[in-house]
PDB file of C-alpha atoms in Angstrom:
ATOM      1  CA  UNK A1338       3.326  13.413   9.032  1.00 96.00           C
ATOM      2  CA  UNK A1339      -0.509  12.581   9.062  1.00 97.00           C
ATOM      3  CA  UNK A1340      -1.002   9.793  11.711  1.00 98.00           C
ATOM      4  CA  UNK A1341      -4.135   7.575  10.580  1.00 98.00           C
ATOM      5  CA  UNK A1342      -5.683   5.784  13.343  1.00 98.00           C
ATOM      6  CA  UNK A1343      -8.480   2.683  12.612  1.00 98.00           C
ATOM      7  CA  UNK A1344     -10.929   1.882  14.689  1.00 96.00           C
ATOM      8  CA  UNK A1345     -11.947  -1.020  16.158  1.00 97.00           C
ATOM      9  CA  UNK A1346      -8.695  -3.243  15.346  1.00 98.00           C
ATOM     10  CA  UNK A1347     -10.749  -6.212  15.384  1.00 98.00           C
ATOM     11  CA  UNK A1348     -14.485  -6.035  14.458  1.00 97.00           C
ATOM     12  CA  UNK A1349     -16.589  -9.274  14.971  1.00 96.00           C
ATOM     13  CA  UNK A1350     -19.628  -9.592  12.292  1.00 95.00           C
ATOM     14  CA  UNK A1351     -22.159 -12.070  11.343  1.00 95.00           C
ATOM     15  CA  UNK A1352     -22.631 -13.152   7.592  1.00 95.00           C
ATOM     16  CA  UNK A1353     -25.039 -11.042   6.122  1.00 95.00           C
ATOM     17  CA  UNK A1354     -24.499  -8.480   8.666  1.00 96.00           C
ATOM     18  CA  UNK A1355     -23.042  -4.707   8.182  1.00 97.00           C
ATOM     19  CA  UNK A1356     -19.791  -3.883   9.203  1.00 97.00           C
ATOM     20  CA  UNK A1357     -18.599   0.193   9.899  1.00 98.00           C
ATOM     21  CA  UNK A1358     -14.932   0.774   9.824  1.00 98.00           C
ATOM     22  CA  UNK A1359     -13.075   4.034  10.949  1.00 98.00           C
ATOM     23  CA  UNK A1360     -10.389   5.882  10.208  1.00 98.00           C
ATOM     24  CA  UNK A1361      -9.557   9.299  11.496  1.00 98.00           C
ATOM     25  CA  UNK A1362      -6.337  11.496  10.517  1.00 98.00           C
ATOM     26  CA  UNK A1363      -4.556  13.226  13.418  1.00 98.00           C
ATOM     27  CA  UNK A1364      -4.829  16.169  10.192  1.00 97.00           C
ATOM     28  CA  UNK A1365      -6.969  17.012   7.863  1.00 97.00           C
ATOM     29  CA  UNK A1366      -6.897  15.314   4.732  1.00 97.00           C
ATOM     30  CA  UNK A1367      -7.953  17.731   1.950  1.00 93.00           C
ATOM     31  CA  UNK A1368      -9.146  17.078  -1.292  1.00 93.00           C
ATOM     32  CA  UNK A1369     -10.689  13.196   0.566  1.00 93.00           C
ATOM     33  CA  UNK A1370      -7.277  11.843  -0.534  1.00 97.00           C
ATOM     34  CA  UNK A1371      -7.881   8.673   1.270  1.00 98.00           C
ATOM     35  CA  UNK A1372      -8.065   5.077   0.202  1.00 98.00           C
ATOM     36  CA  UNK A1373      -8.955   1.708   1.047  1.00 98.00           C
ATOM     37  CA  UNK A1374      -7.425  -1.812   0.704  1.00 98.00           C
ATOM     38  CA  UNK A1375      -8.630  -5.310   1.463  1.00 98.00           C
ATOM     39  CA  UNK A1376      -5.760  -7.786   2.615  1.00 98.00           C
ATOM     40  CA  UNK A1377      -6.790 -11.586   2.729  1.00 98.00           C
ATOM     41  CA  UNK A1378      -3.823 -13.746   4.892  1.00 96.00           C
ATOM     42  CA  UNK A1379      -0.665 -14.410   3.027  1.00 95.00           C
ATOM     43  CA  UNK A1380      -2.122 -12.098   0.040  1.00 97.00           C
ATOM     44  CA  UNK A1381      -0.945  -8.679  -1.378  1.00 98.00           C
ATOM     45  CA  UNK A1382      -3.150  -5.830  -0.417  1.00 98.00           C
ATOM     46  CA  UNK A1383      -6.261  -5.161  -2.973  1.00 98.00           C
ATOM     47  CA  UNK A1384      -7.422  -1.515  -3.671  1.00 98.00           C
ATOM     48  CA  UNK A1385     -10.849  -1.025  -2.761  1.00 98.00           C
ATOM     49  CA  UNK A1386     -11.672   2.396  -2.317  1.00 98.00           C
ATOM     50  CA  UNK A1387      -9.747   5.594  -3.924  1.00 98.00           C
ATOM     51  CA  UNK A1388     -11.201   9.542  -3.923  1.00 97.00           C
ATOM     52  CA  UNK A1389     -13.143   8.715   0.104  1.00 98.00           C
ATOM     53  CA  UNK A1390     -15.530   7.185  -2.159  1.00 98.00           C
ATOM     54  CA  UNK A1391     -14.650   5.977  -5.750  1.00 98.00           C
ATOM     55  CA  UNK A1392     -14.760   1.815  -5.687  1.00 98.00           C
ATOM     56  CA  UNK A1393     -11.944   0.634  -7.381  1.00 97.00           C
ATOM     57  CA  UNK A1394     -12.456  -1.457 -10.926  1.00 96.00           C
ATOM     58  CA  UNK A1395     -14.347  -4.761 -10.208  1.00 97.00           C
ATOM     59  CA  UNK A1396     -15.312  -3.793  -6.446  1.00 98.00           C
ATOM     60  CA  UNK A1397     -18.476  -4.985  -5.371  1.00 97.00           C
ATOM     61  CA  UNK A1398     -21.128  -2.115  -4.489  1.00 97.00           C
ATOM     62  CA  UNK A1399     -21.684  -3.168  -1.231  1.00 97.00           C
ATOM     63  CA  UNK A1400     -18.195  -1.837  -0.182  1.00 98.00           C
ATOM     64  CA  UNK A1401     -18.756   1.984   0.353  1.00 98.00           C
ATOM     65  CA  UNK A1402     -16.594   4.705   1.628  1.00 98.00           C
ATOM     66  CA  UNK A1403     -17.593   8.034   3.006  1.00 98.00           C
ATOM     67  CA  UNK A1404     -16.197  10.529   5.213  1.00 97.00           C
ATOM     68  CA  UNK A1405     -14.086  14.082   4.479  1.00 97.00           C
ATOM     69  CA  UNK A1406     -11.383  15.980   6.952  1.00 97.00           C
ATOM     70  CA  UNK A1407     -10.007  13.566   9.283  1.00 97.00           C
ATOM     71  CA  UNK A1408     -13.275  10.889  10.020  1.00 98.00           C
ATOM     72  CA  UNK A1409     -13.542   8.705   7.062  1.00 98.00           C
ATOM     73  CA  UNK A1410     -15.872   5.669   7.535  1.00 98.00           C
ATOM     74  CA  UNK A1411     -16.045   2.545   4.980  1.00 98.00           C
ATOM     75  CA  UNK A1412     -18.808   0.116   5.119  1.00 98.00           C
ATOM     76  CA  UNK A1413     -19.719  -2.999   3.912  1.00 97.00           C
ATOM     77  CA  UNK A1414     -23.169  -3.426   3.765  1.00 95.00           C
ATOM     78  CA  UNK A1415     -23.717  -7.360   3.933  1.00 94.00           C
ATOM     79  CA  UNK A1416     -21.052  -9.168   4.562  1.00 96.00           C
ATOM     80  CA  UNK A1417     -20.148 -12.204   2.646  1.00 96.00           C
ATOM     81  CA  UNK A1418     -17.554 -15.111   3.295  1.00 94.00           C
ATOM     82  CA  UNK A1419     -14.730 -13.558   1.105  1.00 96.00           C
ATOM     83  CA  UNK A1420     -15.326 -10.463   3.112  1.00 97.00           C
ATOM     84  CA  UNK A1421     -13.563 -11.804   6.216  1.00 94.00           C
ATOM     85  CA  UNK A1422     -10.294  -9.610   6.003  1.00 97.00           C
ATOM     86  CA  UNK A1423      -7.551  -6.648   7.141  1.00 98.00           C
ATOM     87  CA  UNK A1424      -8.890  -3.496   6.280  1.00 98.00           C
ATOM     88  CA  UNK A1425      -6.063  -0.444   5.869  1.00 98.00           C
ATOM     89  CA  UNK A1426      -6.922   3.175   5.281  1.00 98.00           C
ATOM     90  CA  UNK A1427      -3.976   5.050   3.730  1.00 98.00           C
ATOM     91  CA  UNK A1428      -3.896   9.236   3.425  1.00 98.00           C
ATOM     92  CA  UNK A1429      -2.126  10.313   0.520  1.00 98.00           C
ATOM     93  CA  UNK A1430      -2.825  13.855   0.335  1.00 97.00           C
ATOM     94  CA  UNK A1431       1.254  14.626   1.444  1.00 94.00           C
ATOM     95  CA  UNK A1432       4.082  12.397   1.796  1.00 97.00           C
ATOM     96  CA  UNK A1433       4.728  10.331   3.837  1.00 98.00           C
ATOM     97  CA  UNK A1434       2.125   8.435   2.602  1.00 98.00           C
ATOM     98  CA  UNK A1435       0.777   6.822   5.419  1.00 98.00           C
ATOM     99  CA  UNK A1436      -1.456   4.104   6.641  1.00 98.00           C
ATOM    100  CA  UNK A1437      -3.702   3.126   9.847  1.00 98.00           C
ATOM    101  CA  UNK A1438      -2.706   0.244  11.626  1.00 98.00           C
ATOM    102  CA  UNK A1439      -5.681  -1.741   9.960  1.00 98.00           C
ATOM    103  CA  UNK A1440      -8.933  -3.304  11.179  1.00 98.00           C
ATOM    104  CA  UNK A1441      -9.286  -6.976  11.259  1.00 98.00           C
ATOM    105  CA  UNK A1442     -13.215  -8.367  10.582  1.00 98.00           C
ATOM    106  CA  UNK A1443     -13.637 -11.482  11.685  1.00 96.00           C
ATOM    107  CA  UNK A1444     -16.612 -13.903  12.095  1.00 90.00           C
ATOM    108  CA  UNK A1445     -18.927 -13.969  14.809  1.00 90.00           C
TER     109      UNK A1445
ATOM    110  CA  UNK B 995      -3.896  -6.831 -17.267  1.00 94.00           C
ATOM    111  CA  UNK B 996      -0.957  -5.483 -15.498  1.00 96.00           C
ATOM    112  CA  UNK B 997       1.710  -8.156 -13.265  1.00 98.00           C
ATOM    113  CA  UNK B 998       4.435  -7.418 -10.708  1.00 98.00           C
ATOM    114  CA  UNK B 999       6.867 -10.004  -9.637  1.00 98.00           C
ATOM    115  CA  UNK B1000       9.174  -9.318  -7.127  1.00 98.00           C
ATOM    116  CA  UNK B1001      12.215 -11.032  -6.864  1.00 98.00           C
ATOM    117  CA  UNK B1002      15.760 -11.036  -4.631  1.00 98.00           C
ATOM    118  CA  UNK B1003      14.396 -11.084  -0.842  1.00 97.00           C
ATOM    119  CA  UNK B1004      16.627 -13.393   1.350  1.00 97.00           C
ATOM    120  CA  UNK B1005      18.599 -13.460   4.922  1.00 98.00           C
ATOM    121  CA  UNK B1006      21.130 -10.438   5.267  1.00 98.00           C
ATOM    122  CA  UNK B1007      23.368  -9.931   8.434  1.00 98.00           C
ATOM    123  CA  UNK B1008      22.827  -6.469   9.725  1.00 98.00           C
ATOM    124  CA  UNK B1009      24.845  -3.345   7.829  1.00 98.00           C
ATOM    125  CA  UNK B1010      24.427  -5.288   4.723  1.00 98.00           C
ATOM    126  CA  UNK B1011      22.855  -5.178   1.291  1.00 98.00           C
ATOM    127  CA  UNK B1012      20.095  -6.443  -0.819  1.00 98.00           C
ATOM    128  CA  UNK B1013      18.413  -5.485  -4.218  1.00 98.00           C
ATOM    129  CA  UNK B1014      14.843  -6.318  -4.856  1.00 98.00           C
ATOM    130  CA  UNK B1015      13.856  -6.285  -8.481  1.00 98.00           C
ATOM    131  CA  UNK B1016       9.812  -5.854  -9.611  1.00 98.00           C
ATOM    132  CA  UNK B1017       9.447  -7.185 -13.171  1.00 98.00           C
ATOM    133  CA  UNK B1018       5.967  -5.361 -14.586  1.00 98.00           C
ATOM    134  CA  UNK B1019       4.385  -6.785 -17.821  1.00 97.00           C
ATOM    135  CA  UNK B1020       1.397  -5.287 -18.861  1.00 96.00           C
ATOM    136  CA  UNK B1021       2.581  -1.703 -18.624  1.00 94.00           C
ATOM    137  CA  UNK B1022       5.539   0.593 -19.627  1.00 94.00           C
ATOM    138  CA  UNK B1023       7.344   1.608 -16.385  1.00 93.00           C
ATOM    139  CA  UNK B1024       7.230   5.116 -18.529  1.00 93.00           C
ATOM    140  CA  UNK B1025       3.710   5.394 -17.869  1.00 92.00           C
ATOM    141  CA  UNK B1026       3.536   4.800 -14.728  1.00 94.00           C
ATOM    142  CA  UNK B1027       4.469   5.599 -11.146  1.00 96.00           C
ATOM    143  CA  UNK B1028       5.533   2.912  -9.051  1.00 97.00           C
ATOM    144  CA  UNK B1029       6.391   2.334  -5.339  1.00 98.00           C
ATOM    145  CA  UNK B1030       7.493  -0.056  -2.780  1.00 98.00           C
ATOM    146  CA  UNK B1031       5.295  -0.706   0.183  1.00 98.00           C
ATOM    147  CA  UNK B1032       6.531  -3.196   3.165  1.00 98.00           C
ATOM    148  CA  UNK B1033       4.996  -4.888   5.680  1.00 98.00           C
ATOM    149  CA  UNK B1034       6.889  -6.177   9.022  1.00 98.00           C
ATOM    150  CA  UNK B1035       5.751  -9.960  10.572  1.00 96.00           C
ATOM    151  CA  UNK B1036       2.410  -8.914  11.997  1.00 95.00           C
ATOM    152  CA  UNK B1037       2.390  -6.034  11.113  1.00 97.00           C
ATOM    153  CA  UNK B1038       0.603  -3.208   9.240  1.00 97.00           C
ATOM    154  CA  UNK B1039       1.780  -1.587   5.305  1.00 98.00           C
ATOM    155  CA  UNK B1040       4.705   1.180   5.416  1.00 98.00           C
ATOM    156  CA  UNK B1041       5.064   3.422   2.166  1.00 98.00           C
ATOM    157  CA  UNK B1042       8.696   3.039   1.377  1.00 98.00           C
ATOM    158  CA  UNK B1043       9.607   5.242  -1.619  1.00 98.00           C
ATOM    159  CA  UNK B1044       7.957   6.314  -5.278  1.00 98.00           C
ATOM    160  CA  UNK B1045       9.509   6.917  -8.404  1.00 97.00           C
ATOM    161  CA  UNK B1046       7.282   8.849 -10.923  1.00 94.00           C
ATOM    162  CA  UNK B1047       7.096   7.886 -14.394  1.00 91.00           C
ATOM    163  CA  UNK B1048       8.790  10.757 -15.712  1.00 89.00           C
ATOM    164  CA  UNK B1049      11.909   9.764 -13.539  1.00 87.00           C
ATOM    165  CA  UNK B1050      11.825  12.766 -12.246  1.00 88.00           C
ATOM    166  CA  UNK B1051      10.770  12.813  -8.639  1.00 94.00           C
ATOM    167  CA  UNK B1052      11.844  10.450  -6.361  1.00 97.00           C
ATOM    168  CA  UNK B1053      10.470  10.360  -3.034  1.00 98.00           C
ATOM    169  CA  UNK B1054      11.435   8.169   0.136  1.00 98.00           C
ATOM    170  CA  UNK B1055      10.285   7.624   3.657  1.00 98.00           C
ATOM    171  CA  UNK B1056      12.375   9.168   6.632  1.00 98.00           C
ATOM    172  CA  UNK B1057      13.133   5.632   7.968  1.00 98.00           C
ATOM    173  CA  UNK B1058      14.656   4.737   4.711  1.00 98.00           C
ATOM    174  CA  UNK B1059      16.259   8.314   3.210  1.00 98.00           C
ATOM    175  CA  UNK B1060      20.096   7.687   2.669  1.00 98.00           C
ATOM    176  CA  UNK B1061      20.098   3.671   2.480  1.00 98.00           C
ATOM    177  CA  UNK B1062      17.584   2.695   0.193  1.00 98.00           C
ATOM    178  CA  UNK B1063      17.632   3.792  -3.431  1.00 98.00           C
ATOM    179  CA  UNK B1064      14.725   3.447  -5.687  1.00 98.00           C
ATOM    180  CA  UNK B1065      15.360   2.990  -9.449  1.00 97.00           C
ATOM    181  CA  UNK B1066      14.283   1.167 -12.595  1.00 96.00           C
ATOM    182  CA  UNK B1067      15.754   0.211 -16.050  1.00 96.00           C
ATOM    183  CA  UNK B1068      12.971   0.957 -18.754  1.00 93.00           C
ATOM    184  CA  UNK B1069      14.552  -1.740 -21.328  1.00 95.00           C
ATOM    185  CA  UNK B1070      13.857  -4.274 -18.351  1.00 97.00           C
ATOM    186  CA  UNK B1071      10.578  -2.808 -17.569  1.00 97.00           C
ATOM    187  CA  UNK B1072      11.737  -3.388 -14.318  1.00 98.00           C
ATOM    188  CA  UNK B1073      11.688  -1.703 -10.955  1.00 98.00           C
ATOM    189  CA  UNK B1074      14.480  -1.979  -8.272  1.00 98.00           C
ATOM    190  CA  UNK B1075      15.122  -0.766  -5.054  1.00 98.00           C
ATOM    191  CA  UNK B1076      18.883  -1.479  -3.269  1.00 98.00           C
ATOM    192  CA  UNK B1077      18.977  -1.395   0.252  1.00 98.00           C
ATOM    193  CA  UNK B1078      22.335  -0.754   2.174  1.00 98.00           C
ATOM    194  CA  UNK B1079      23.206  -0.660   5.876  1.00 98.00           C
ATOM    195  CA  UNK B1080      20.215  -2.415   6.336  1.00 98.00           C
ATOM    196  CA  UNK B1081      18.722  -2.807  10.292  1.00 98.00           C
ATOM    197  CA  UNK B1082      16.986  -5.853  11.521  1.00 98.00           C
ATOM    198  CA  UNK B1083      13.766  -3.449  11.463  1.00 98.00           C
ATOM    199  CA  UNK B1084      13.900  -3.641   7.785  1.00 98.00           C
ATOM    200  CA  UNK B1085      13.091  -7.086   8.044  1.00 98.00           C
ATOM    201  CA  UNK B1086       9.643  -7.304   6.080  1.00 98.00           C
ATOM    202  CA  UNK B1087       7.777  -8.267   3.090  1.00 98.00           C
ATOM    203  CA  UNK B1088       8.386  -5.527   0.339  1.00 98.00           C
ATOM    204  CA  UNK B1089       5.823  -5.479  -2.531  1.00 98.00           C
ATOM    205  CA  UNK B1090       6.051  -3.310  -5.782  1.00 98.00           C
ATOM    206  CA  UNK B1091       2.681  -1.349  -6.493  1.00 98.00           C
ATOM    207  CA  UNK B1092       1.733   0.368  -9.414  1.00 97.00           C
ATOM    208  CA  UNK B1093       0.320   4.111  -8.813  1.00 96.00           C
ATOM    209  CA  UNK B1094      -3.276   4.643  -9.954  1.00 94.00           C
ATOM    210  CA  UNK B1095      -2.604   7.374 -12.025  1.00 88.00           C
ATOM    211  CA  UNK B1096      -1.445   7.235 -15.751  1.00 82.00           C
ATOM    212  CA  UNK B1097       1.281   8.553 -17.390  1.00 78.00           C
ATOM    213  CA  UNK B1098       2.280  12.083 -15.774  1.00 79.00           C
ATOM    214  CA  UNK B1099      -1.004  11.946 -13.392  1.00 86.00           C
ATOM    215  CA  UNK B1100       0.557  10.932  -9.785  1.00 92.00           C
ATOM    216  CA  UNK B1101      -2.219   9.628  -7.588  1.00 94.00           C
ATOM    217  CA  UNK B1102      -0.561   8.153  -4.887  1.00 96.00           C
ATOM    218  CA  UNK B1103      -2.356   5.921  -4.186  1.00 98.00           C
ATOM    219  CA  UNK B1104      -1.925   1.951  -5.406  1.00 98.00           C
ATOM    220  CA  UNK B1105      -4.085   0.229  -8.142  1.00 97.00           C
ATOM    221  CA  UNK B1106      -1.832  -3.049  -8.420  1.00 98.00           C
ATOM    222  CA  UNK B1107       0.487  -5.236  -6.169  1.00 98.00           C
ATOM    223  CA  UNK B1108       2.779  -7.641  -6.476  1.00 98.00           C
ATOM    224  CA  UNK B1109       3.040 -10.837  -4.268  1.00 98.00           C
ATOM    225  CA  UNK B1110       5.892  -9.552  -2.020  1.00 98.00           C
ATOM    226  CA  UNK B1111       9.174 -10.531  -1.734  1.00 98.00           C
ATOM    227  CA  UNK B1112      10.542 -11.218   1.987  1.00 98.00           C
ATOM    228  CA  UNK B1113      13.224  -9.477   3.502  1.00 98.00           C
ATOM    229  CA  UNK B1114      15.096 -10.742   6.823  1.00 98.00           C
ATOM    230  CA  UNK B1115      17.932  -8.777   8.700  1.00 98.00           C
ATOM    231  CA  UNK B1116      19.638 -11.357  11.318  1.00 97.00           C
ATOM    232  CA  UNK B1117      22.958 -11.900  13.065  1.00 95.00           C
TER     233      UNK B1117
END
């Protein structure tokens, strides 16, 4: 099973500012299977990110993803107000598919 | 534009049973892959099981193998998953998502959710 591990849990940004998220795989993932969702409080999660780097249908451009192996990055290049969220990375190059335990970005 | 609703979470004693239902509009179940996906109070999302739109494959998650059993009627277009000898660590929110691939294309990875449907083991 590929263990996904996020980095920082909780990330504390200023409107406007940028925001780096992490995710590392305890194994490679090959092919950059890796995605990203969004998860707003008491919502369902929203697919971001699919392909490392693809941005889902209707996602802004400043949400970017980057990253190959096991260190995968996504970034968010000025936040805005709707941008306050969970992040989740999930691997889904083998099963179990499996998540990271999420980054929260909160306002400074 | 493709909808899930999930339906049939409630309060079960431990060692019992539940079946959640996903009704999907929008889309033909046959063209698509769909999963569940839960998430305990607090906590962060755990893959739970696939079914592929063939019918085909099914896959499941070592925590569930043997108790839960993915499923769907195609004249519903709906989705199911029945969970037996359930433990109070299944106690979650379980959504329905849609795969991102189409037809036989399995991406694995989840395109559209449904609000969730909340699951509680307790004594």
């Amino acid at each position: 099973e590929k263990v996904m591990t996020q980095s920082p849990v909780t990330l504390s940004v200023s409107p406007g500012e940028r925001a780096t998220l992490s995710c590392r795989a305890s194994q490679s993932v090959n092919n950059r299977y890796l995605a990203w969702y969004q998860q707003k409080p008491g919502q369902a999660p929203r697919l971001l990110i699919y392909g490392a780097s693809t941005r889902a249908t209707g996602i802004p451009d400043r949400f970017s993803g980057s990253g190959s192996g096991t260190e995968f990055t996504l970034t968010i290049s000025s936040l805005q107000s709707e941008d306050f969220a969970v992040y989740y990375c999930q691997q889904y190059d083998n099963w179990p598919l499996t998540f990271g335990g999420g980054t929260k970005v909160e306002i400074k | 534009e493709v909808h899930l609703l999930e339906s049939g979470g409630g309060l079960v004693q431990p060692g019992g049973s539940l079946r959640l239902s996903c009704a999907v509009s929008g889309l033909s179940l046959r063209d698509s892959a769909m999963s569940w996906v839960r998430q305990r109070p607090g906590k962060g999302l755990e893959w739970v099981s696939t079914l592929t739109s063939s019918g085909g494959a099914i896959y499941y998650a070592d925590s569930v193998r043997g108790r839960f059993t993915i499923s769907r009627d195609n004249s519903r277009n709906t989705l199911y998953v029945q969970m037996n000898n359930l433990k109070v660590e299944d106690t979650a929110i379980y959504y329905c998502a849609k795969d991102g691939g189409y037809a036989d294309t399995l991406s694995k990875w989840f395109d559209t959710w449904g609000q969730g449907t909340l699951v509680a083991v307790s004594s």
